[in-house]
PDB file of C-alpha atoms in Angstrom:
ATOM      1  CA  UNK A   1     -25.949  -1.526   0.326  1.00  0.00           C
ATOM      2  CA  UNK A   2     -22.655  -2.027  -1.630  1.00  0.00           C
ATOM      3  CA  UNK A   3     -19.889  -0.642  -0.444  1.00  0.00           C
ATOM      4  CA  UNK A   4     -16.726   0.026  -2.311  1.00  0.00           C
ATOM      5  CA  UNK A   5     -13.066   0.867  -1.310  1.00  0.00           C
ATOM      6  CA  UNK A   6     -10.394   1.528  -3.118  1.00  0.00           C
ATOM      7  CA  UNK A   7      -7.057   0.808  -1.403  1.00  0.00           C
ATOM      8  CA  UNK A   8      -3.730   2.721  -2.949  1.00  0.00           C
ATOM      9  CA  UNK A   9      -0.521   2.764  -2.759  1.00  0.00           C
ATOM     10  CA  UNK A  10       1.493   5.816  -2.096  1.00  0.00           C
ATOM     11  CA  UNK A  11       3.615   7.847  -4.536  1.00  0.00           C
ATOM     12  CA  UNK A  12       7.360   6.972  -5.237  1.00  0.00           C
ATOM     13  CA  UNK A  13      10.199   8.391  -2.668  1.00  0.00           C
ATOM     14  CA  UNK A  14      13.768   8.221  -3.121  1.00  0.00           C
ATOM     15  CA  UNK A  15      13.607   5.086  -0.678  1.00  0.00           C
ATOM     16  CA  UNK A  16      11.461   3.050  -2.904  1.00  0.00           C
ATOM     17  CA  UNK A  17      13.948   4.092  -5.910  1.00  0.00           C
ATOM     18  CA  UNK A  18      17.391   3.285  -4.459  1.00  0.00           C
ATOM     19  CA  UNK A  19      15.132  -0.867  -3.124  1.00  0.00           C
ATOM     20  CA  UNK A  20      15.979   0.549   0.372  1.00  0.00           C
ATOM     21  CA  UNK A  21      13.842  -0.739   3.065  1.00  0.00           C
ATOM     22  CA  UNK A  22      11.729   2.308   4.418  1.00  0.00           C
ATOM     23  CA  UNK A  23       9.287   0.197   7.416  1.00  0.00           C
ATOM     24  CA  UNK A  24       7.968   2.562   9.488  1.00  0.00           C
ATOM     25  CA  UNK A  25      10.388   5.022   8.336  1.00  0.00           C
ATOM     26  CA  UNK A  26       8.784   8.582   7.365  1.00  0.00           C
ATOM     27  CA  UNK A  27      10.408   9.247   3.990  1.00  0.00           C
ATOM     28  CA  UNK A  28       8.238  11.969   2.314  1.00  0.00           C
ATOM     29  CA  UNK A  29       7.638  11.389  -1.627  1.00  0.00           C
ATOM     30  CA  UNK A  30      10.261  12.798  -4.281  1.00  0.00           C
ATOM     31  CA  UNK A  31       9.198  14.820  -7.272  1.00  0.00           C
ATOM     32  CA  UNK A  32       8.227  11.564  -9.508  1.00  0.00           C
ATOM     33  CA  UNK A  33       5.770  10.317  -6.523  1.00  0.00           C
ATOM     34  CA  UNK A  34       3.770  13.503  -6.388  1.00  0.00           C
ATOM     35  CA  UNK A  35       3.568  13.558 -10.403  1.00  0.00           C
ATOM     36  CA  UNK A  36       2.039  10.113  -9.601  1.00  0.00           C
ATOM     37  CA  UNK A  37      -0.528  11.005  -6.902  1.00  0.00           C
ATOM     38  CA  UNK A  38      -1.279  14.136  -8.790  1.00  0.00           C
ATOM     39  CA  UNK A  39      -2.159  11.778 -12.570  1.00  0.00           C
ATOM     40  CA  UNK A  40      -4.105   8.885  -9.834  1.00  0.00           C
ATOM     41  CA  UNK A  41      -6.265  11.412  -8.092  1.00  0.00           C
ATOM     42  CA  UNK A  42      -7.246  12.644 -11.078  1.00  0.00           C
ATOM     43  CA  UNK A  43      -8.914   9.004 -11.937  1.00  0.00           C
ATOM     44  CA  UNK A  44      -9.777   8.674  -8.350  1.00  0.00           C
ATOM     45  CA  UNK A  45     -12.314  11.565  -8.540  1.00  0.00           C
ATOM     46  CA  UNK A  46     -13.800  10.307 -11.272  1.00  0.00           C
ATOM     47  CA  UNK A  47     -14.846   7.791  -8.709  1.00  0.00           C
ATOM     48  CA  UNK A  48     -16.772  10.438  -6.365  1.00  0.00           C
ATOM     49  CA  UNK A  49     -15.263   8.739  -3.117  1.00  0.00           C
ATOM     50  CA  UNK A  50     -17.334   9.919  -0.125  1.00  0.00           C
ATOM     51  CA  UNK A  51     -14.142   9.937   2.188  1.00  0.00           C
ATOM     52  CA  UNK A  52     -10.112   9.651   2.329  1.00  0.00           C
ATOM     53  CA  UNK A  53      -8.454   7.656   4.924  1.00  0.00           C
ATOM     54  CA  UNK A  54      -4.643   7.418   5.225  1.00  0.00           C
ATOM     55  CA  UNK A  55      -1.629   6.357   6.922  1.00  0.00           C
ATOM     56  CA  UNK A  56      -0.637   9.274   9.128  1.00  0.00           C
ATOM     57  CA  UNK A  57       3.570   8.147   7.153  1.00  0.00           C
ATOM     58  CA  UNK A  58       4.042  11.082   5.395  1.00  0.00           C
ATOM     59  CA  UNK A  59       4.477   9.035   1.974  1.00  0.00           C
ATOM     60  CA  UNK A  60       1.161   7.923   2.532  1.00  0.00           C
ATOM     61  CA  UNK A  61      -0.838  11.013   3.923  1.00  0.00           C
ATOM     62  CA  UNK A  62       0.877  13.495   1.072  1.00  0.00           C
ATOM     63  CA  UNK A  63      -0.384  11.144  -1.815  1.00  0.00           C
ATOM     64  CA  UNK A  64      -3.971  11.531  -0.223  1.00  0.00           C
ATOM     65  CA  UNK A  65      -3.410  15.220  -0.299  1.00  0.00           C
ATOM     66  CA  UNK A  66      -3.407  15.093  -3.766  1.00  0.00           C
ATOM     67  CA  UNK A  67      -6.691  13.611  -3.871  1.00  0.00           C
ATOM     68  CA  UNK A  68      -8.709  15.813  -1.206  1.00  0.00           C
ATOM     69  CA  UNK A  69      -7.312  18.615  -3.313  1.00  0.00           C
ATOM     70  CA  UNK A  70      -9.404  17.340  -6.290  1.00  0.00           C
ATOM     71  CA  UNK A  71     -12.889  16.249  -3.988  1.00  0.00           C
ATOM     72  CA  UNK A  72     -12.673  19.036  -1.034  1.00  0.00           C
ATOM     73  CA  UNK A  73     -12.635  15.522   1.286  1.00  0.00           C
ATOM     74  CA  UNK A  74     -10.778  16.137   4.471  1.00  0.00           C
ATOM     75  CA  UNK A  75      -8.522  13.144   5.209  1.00  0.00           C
ATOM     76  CA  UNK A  76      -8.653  11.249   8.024  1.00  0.00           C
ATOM     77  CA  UNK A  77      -5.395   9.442   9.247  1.00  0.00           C
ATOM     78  CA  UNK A  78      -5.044   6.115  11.047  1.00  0.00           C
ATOM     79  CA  UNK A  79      -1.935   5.224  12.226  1.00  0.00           C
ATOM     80  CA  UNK A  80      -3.202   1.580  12.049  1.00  0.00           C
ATOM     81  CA  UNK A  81      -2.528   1.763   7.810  1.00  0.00           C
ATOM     82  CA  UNK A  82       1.062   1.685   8.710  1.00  0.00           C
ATOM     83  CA  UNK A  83       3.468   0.258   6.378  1.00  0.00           C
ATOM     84  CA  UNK A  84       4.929  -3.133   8.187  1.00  0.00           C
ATOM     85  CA  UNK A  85       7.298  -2.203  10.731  1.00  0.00           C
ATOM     86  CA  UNK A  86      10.693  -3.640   9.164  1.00  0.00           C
ATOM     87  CA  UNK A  87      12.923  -3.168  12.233  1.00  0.00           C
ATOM     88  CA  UNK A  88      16.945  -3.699  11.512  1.00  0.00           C
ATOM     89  CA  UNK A  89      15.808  -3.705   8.321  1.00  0.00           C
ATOM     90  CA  UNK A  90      14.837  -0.042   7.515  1.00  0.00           C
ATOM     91  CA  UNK A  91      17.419   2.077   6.017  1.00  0.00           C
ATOM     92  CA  UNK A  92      18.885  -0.578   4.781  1.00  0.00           C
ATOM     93  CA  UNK A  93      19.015  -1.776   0.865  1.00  0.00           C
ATOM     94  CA  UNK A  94      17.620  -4.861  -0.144  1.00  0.00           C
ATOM     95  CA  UNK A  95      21.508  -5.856  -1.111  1.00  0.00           C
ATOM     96  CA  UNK A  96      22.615  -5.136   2.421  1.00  0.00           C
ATOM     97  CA  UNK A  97      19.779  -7.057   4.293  1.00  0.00           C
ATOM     98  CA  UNK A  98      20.686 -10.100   2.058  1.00  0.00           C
ATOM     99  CA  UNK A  99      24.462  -9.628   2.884  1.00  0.00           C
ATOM    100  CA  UNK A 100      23.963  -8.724   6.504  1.00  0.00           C
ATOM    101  CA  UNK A 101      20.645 -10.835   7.649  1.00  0.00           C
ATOM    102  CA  UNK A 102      21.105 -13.975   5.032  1.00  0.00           C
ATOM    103  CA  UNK A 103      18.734 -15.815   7.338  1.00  0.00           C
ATOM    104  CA  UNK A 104      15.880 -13.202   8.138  1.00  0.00           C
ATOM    105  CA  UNK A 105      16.379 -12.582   3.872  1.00  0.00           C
ATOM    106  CA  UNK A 106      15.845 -16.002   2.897  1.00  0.00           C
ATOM    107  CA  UNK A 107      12.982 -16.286   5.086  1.00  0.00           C
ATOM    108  CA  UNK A 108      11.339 -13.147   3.834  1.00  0.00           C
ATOM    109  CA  UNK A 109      11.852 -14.164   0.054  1.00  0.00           C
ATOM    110  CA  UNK A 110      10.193 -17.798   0.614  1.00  0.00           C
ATOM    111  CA  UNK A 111       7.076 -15.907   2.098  1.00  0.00           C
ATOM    112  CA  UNK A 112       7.742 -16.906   5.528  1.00  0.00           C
ATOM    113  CA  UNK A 113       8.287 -14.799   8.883  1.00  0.00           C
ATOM    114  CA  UNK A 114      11.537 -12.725   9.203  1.00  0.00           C
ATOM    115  CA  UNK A 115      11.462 -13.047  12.640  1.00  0.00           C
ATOM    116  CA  UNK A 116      13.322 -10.651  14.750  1.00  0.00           C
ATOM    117  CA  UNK A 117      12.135  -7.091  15.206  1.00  0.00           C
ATOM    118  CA  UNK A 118      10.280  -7.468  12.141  1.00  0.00           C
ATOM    119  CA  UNK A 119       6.429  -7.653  12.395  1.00  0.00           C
ATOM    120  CA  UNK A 120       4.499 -10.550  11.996  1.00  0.00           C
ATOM    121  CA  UNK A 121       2.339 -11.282   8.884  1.00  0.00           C
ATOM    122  CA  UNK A 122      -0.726 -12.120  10.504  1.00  0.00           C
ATOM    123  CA  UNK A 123      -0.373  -9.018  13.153  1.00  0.00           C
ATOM    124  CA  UNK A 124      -0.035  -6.959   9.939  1.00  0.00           C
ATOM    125  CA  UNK A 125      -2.738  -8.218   8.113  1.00  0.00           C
ATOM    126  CA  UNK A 126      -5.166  -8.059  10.852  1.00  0.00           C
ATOM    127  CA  UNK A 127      -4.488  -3.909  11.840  1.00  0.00           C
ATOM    128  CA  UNK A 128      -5.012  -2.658   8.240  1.00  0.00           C
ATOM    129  CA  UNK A 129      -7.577  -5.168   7.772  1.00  0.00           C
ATOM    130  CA  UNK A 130      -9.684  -3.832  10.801  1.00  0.00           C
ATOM    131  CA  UNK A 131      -8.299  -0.456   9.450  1.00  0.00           C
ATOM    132  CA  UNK A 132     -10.035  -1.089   6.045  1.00  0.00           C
ATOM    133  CA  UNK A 133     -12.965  -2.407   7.885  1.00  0.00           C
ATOM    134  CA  UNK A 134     -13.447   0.776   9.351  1.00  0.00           C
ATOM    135  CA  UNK A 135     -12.793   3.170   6.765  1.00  0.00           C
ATOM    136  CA  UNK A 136     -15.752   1.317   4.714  1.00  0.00           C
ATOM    137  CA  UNK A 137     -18.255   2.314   7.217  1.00  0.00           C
ATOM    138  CA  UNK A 138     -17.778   6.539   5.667  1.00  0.00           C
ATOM    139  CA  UNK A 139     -19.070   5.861   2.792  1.00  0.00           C
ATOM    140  CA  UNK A 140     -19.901   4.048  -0.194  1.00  0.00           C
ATOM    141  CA  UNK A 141     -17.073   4.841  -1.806  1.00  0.00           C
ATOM    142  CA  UNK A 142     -13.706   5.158   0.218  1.00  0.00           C
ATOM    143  CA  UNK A 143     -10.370   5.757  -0.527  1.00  0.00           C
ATOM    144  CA  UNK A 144      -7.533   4.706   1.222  1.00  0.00           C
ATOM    145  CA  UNK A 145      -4.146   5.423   1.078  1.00  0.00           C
ATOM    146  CA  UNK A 146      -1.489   3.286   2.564  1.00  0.00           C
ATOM    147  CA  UNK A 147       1.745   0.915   1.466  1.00  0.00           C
ATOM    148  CA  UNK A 148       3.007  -1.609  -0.323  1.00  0.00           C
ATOM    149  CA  UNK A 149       2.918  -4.936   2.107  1.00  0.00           C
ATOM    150  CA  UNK A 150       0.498  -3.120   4.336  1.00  0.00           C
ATOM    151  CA  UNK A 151      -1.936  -3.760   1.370  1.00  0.00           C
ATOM    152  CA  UNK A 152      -1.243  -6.943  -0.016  1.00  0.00           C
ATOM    153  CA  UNK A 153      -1.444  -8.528   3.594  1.00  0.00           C
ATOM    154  CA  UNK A 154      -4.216  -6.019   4.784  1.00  0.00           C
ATOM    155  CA  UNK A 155      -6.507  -6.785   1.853  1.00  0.00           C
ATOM    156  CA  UNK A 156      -5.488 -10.783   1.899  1.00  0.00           C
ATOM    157  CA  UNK A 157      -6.646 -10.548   5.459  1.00  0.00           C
ATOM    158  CA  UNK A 158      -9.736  -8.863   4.897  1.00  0.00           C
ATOM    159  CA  UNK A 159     -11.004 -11.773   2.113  1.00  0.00           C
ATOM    160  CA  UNK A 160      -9.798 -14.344   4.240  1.00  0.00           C
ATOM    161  CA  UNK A 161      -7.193 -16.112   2.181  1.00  0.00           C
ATOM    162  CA  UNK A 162      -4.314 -18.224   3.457  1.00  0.00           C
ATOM    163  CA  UNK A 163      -0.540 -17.045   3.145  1.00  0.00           C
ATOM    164  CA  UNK A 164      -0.277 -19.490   0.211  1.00  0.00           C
ATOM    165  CA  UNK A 165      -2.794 -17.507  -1.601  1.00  0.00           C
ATOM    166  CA  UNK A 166      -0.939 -13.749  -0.956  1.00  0.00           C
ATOM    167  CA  UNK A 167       2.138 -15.184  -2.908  1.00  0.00           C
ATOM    168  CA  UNK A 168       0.336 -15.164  -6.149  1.00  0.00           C
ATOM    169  CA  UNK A 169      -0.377 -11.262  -5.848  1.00  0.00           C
ATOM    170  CA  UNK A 170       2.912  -9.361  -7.861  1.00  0.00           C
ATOM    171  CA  UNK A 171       3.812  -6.526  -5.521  1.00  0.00           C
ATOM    172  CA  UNK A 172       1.219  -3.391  -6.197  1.00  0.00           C
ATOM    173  CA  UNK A 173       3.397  -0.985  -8.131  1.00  0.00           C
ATOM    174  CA  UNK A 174       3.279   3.324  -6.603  1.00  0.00           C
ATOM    175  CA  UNK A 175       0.088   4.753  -7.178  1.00  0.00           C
ATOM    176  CA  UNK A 176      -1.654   1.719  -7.964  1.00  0.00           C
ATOM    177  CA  UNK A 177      -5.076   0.523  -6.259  1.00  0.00           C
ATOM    178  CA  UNK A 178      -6.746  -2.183  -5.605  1.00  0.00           C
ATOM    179  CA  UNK A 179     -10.511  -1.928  -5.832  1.00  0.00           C
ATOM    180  CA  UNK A 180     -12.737  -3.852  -2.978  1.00  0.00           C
ATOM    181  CA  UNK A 181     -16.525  -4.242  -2.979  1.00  0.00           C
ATOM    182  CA  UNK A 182     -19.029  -5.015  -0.143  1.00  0.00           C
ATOM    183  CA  UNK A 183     -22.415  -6.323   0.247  1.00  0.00           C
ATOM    184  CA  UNK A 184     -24.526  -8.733   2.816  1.00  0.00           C
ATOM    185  CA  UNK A 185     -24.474 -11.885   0.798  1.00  0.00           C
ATOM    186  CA  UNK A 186     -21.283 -12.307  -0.614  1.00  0.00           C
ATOM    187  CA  UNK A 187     -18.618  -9.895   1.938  1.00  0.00           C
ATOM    188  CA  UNK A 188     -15.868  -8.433   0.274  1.00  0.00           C
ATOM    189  CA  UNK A 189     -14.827  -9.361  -2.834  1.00  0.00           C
ATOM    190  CA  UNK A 190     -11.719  -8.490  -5.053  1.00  0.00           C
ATOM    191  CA  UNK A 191     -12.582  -6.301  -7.874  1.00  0.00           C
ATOM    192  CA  UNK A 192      -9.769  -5.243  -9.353  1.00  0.00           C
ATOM    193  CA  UNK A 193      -5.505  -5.266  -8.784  1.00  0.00           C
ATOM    194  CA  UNK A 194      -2.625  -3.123  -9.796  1.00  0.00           C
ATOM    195  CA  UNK A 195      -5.011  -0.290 -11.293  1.00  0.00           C
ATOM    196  CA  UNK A 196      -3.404   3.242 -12.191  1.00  0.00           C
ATOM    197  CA  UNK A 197      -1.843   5.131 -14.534  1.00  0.00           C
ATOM    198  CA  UNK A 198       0.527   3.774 -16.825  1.00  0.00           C
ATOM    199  CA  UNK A 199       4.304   4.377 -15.492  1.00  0.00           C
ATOM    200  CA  UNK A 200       5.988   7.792 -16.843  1.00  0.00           C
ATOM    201  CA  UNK A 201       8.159   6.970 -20.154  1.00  0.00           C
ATOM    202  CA  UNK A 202      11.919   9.002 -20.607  1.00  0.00           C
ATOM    203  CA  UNK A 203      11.463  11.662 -22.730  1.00  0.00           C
ATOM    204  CA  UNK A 204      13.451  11.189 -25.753  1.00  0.00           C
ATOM    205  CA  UNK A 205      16.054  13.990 -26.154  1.00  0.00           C
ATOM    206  CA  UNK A 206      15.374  16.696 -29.176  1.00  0.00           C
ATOM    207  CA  UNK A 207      16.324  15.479 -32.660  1.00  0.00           C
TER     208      UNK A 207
END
């Protein structure tokens, strides 16, 4: 049998608009982010997912509200599809880490690990990866919602590619997926990256 999951990104929070470093941290969305889950889970149902999983972060669990509104799925949460754990880091803007933690920063920007309190790339990549592995035994189709690094490294885990490999993926923008499928003689392959809804545009002022 072929099994699909689709892996998304939460909804924008104020955090993830001011580049401050939320980790761990249980920001809920703002009004933007749950205009975003609200458009995605419209094109998620489309998709007839047979379960929800989610991070138990509030970020993550409120963007797969939006979803089990639309399919009547109960979500399930796992603490395991986490966001990294940032340490010193969280509550902090990106400006301040560079200014405060040069070393940890410069690190962190050549792909390498921060060290200090924050957590490991391969410790990362192997929870939400056995997280993923797990939600993909509910159904054919699951959906998962979770966070930014917990997905690039989760799903990089999960097909088995090496940390040079994970830099070539741009940074999955809110709301976005990335679509995984499943079956006995090939394992999981990557389907699809960066999906959603196009970003929201200004609205020009009245002539």
């Amino acid at each position: 049998m072929t099994r699909r999951l689709l892996v998304w990104r939460h909804g924008n929070t104020d955090w993830n608009a001011g580049s401050r470093v939320q980790g761990q941290t249980d920001v809920p969305l703002n009004d933007l982010g749950r205009r975003q889950a609200a458009q995605a889970a419209e094109l998620l149902a489309a998709m007839r997912p047979d379960a929800i999983v989610s991070s138990d972060l509030r970020r993550a669990a409120d963007t797969a509200a939006a979803l089990a509104a639309l399919t009547g799925h109960a979500v399930t949460h796992d603490e395991r599809l986490r966001e990294r754990h940032f340490g010193a880091w969280q509550g902090l803007t990106m400006d301040e880490v560079a200014l405060a933690r040069p070393l940890e920063f410069a690190r962190w920007k050549a792909g390498e690990e921060v060290g200090g309190d924050v957590e490991d790339l391969d410790v990362l990549g192997k929870r939400v990866s056995d997280a993923l592995e797990d939600a993909a035994t509910l159904g054919a189709t699951v959906v998962v919602a979770t966070h930014g690094a917990a997905v690039r490294q989760g799903v990089a885990h999960l097909l088995g590619w090496p940390r040079e490999q994970i830099r070539t993926l741009r940074a999955l923008q809110n709301c976005h997926w990335v679509e995984l499928s499943h079956d006995e003689a090939r394992g999981w392959q990557l389907g699809a990256y960066n999906v959603g809804v196009f970003a929201e545009r200004p609205v020009p002022p009245p002539v």
